[in-house]
């Protein structure tokens, strides 16, 4: 993908595909409910096909027509296909959430994924699931930081679970959700805490479906048919909107609106950071859809200045860091990101990948163990590599609006935002 630089401001109003985190949960929880769920604005991309495909292999197929997902649930029972091998593609959310469902329902199955997914750490779910009594076995592998840890394939056999109290060592919504889902099938209450404001979609949706999760305490379901099916429209993905918002932030004179975005406060770090950098961000028309706050987000560009991103703010913008790094590359001063070691365990080691790719475009960037620093105004352009990471591909493409950039391997963006190029083009007209 080669992006044409522009000095014409970005203008207009667009929508983005439905939120991926919600889409994963909708499909999985619908499968665990009794009855038929019907959800519109459901995104069709690599990662959402991974969850639907895995559920299909386990015996719970779904259809997706004109953006409407239809799925007839199996209840909170062992999945219909015993001994299935469910392939999760590149999607760690699919694997970690499904792991909780397999353990909780006492299913016999194997979860596997792409080469990239096989390298991602699964000890964060395998160990606490085993503490609950689950019969789950991982495969020894090497994580991004060279540790020998449990990785995929993961093998599950039925075993009774007991509720536990567990504090996660990492601020991971995937790990927390995995345990919360498993706890629905345990004997006795469980309580889980995480060290940071991780996204709370699992709690919101499961509660709306009839589960009892209060103050981190998960009560087991009364019966396999306790979860009600889901109906509604998925809010837009703030994580996809982020690329468009950063695009508008770096091109002077821009003013764009992204309509119908999920503005759950656990996900809006990107808006707070862009505001702190000097962009004008306005949230309007706030309402609720599927238990989530939804609004139109308008961004007007302004001179960008460097910021420090640390602590809880990192958790609230964990997926948006590659896009924000591009905003930092065009800001005045040195932006510092710290407390962000989790970035090393994403689709790529995102700290190393952002540093390498921004350097390839001439930027002055330094790498630290838990973050990076970016000197604004030093990026010149060149060839960037997506490295098999959809978010890196789109971030580097956005950079190309200001300096000449070719992104090698950009097709990976189909994993999450297949309509990225036409949507960006619509704003550049
Ligand atoms: C997600 C949680 C985050 C995020 C991922 C989606 C989720 O991962 O990076 O894109 O839907 O729960 P971690 O839980 O590993 O931080």
Coordinates of N, CA, C and O and ligand atoms in Angstrom, one line a residue, residues 21 25 93 96 124 171-175 199 318-319 342 346 391, ligand 1:
X21 N -13.9 -6.4 20.1 CA -14.0 -7.0 21.4 C -15.4 -7.4 21.7 O -15.6 -8.5 22.3
X25 N -17.3 -11.4 22.0 CA -18.1 -11.8 23.2 C -19.5 -12.1 22.7 O -20.1 -13.1 23.3
X93 N -7.8 -13.1 21.4 CA -9.1 -12.9 22.2 C -9.9 -14.2 22.0 O -10.5 -14.7 22.9
X96 N -8.3 -17.1 24.1 CA -8.4 -16.9 25.6 C -9.8 -17.0 26.1 O -10.1 -17.6 27.1
X124 N -0.9 -17.2 31.4 CA -1.8 -16.2 32.1 C -3.2 -16.8 32.2 O -4.0 -16.3 33.1
X171 N -2.7 -6.5 33.7 CA -4.0 -5.9 33.4 C -4.4 -6.4 32.0 O -4.3 -5.7 31.0
X172 N -5.0 -7.6 32.0 CA -5.4 -8.2 30.8 C -6.9 -8.6 30.8 O -7.4 -9.4 31.6
X173 N -7.7 -7.9 29.9 CA -9.1 -8.2 29.9 C -9.4 -9.6 29.3 O -10.4 -10.2 29.7
X174 N -8.5 -10.1 28.4 CA -8.7 -11.4 27.9 C -8.6 -12.4 29.0 O -9.4 -13.4 29.1
X175 N -7.5 -12.3 29.8 CA -7.3 -13.3 30.9 C -8.5 -13.2 31.9 O -9.0 -14.2 32.4
X199 N -10.8 -3.4 30.0 CA -12.2 -3.3 29.4 C -13.2 -4.2 30.1 O -12.8 -5.4 30.4
X318 N -4.4 0.6 25.1 CA -3.3 -0.4 24.8 C -3.3 -0.7 23.3 O -2.2 -0.8 22.7
X319 N -4.5 -0.8 22.7 CA -4.5 -1.2 21.3 C -4.2 0.0 20.3 O -4.0 -0.1 19.2
X342 N 3.2 -4.7 28.4 CA 2.2 -5.6 27.7 C 2.2 -5.5 26.2 O 1.8 -6.4 25.5
X346 N 1.6 -8.6 22.1 CA 0.5 -8.4 21.1 C 0.8 -9.2 19.8 O 1.7 -10.1 19.8
X391 N -2.6 -3.5 13.1 CA -2.6 -2.1 13.6 C -1.3 -1.4 13.1 O -1.4 -0.1 12.9
Ligands
LIG1 C1 -9.0 -7.5 24.3 C2 -8.1 -7.2 25.3 C3 -6.8 -6.6 25.1 C4 -6.7 -6.0 23.7 C5 -7.2 -7.0 22.6 C6 -8.7 -7.2 22.9 C7 -10.3 -8.1 24.6 O1 -5.8 -7.7 25.2 O2 -5.3 -5.7 23.5 O3 -7.0 -6.4 21.4 O4 -11.2 -8.1 23.7 O5 -10.5 -8.5 25.7 P1 -5.2 -8.1 26.7 O6 -6.3 -8.6 27.5 O7 -4.2 -9.1 26.4 O8 -4.6 -6.8 27.2

